[in-house]
mmCIF file of C-alpha atoms in Angstrom:
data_model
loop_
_atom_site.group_PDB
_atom_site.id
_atom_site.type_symbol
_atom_site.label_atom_id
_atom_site.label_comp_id
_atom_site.label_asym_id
_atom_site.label_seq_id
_atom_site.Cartn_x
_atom_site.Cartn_y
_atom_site.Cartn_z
ATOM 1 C CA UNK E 464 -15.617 -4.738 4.517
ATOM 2 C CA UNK E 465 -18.987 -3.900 6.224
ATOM 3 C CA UNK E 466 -19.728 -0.095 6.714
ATOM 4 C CA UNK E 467 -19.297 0.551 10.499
ATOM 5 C CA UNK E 468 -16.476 1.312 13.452
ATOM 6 C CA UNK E 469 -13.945 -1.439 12.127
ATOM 7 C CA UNK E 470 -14.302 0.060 8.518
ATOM 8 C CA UNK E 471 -14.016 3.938 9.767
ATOM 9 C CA UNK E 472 -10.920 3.020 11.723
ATOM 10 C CA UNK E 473 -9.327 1.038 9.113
ATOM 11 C CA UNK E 474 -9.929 4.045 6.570
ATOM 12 C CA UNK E 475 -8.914 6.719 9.221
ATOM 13 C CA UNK E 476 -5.431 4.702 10.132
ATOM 14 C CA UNK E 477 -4.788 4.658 6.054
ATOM 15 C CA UNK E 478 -5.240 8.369 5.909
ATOM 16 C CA UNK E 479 -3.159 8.980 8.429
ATOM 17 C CA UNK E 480 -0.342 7.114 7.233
ATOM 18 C CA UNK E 481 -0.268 9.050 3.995
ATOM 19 C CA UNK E 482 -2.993 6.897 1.753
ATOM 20 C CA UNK E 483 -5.763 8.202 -0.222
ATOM 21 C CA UNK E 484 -8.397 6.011 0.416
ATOM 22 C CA UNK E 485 -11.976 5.315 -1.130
ATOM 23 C CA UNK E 486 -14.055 2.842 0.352
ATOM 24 C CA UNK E 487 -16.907 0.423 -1.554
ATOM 25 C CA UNK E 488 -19.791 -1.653 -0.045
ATOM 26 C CA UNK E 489 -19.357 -4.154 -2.044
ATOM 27 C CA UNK E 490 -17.574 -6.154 -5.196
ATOM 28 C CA UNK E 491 -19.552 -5.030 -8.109
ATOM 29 C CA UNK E 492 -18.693 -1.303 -6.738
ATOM 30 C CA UNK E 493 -14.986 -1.858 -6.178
ATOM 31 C CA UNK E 494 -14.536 -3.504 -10.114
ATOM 32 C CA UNK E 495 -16.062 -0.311 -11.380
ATOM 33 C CA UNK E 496 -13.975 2.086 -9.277
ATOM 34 C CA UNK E 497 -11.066 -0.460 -9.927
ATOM 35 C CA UNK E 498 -11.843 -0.389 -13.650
ATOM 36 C CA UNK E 499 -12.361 3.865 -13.493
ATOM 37 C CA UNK E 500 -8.786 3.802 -11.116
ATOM 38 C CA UNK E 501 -6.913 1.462 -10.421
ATOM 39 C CA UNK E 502 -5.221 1.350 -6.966
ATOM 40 C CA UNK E 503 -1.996 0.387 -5.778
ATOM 41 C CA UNK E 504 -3.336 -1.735 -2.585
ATOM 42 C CA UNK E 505 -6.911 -3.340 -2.269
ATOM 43 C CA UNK E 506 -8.115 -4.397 1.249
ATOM 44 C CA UNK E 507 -10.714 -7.396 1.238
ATOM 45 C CA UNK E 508 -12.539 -8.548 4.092
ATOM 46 C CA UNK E 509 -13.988 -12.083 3.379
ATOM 47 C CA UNK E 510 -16.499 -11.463 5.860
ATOM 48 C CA UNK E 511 -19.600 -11.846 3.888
ATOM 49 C CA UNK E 512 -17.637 -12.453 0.996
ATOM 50 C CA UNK E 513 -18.923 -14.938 -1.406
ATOM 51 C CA UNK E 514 -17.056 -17.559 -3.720
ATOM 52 C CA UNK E 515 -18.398 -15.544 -6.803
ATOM 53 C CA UNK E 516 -17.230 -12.868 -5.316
ATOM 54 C CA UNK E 517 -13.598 -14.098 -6.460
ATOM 55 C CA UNK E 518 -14.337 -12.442 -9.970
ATOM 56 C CA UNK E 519 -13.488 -9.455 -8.505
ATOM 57 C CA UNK E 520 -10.002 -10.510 -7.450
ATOM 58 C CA UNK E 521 -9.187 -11.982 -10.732
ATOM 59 C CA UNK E 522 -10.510 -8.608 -12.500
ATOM 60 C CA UNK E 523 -8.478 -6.754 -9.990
ATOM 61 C CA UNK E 524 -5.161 -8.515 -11.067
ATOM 62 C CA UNK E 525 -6.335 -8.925 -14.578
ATOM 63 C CA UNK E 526 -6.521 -5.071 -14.353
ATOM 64 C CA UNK E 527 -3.249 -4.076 -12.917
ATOM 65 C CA UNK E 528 -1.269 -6.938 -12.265
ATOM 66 C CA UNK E 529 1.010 -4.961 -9.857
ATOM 67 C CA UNK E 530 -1.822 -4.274 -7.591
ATOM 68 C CA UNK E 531 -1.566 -5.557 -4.003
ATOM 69 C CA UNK E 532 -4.359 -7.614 -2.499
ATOM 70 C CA UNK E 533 -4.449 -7.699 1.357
ATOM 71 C CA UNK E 534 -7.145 -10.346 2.410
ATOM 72 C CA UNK E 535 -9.114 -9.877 6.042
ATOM 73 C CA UNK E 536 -9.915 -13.355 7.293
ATOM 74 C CA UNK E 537 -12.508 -13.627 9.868
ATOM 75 C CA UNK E 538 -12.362 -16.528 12.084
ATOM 76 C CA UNK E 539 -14.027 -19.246 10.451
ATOM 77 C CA UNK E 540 -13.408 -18.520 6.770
ATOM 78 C CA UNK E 541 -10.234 -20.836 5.887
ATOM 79 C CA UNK E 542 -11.810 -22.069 2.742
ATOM 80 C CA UNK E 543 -12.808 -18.354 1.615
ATOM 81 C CA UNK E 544 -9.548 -17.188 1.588
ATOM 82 C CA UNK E 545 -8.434 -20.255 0.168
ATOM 83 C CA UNK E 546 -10.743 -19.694 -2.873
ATOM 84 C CA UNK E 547 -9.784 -16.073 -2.674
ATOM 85 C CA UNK E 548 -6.002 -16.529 -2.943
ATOM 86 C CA UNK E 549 -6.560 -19.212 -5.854
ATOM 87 C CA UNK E 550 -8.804 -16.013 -7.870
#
């Protein structure tokens, strides 16, 4: 997910529900702090999200299979999450 409000509050409503939560700007950072410690939930937003982007999911699960994915689908991105959900 982009830096900015929607970010912050997403991060801030985590927190206050009792998560630890470290935020990345994008895939390439999230493998390595995957890969450093895993997590038990990763959020995605497919906004700006690109199909090689997918090797991140499939290094995610590949990781730590029990890891939850939750995808963010903006309007408009059917066949990203598509490819997403197939990673």
């Amino acid at each position: 997910m982009r830096g900015g409000p929607a970010r912050t509050s997403a991060a801030d409503a985590l927190r206050a529900s009792g998560y630890r939560v470290r935020t990345v700007r994008e895939p390439y950072e999230g493998t390595a702090r995957f890969v450093e410690k895993p997590s038990d939930l990763v959020i995605v937003s497919l906004q700006g999200f690109r199909k090689r982007d997918t090797a991140f999911l499939s290094a995610v699960k590949k990781r730590r299979e029990r890891t939850r994915i939750l995808l963010l689908v903006p309007e408009g991105r059917r066949q990203s999450a598509l490819d997403a959900l197939q990673a």
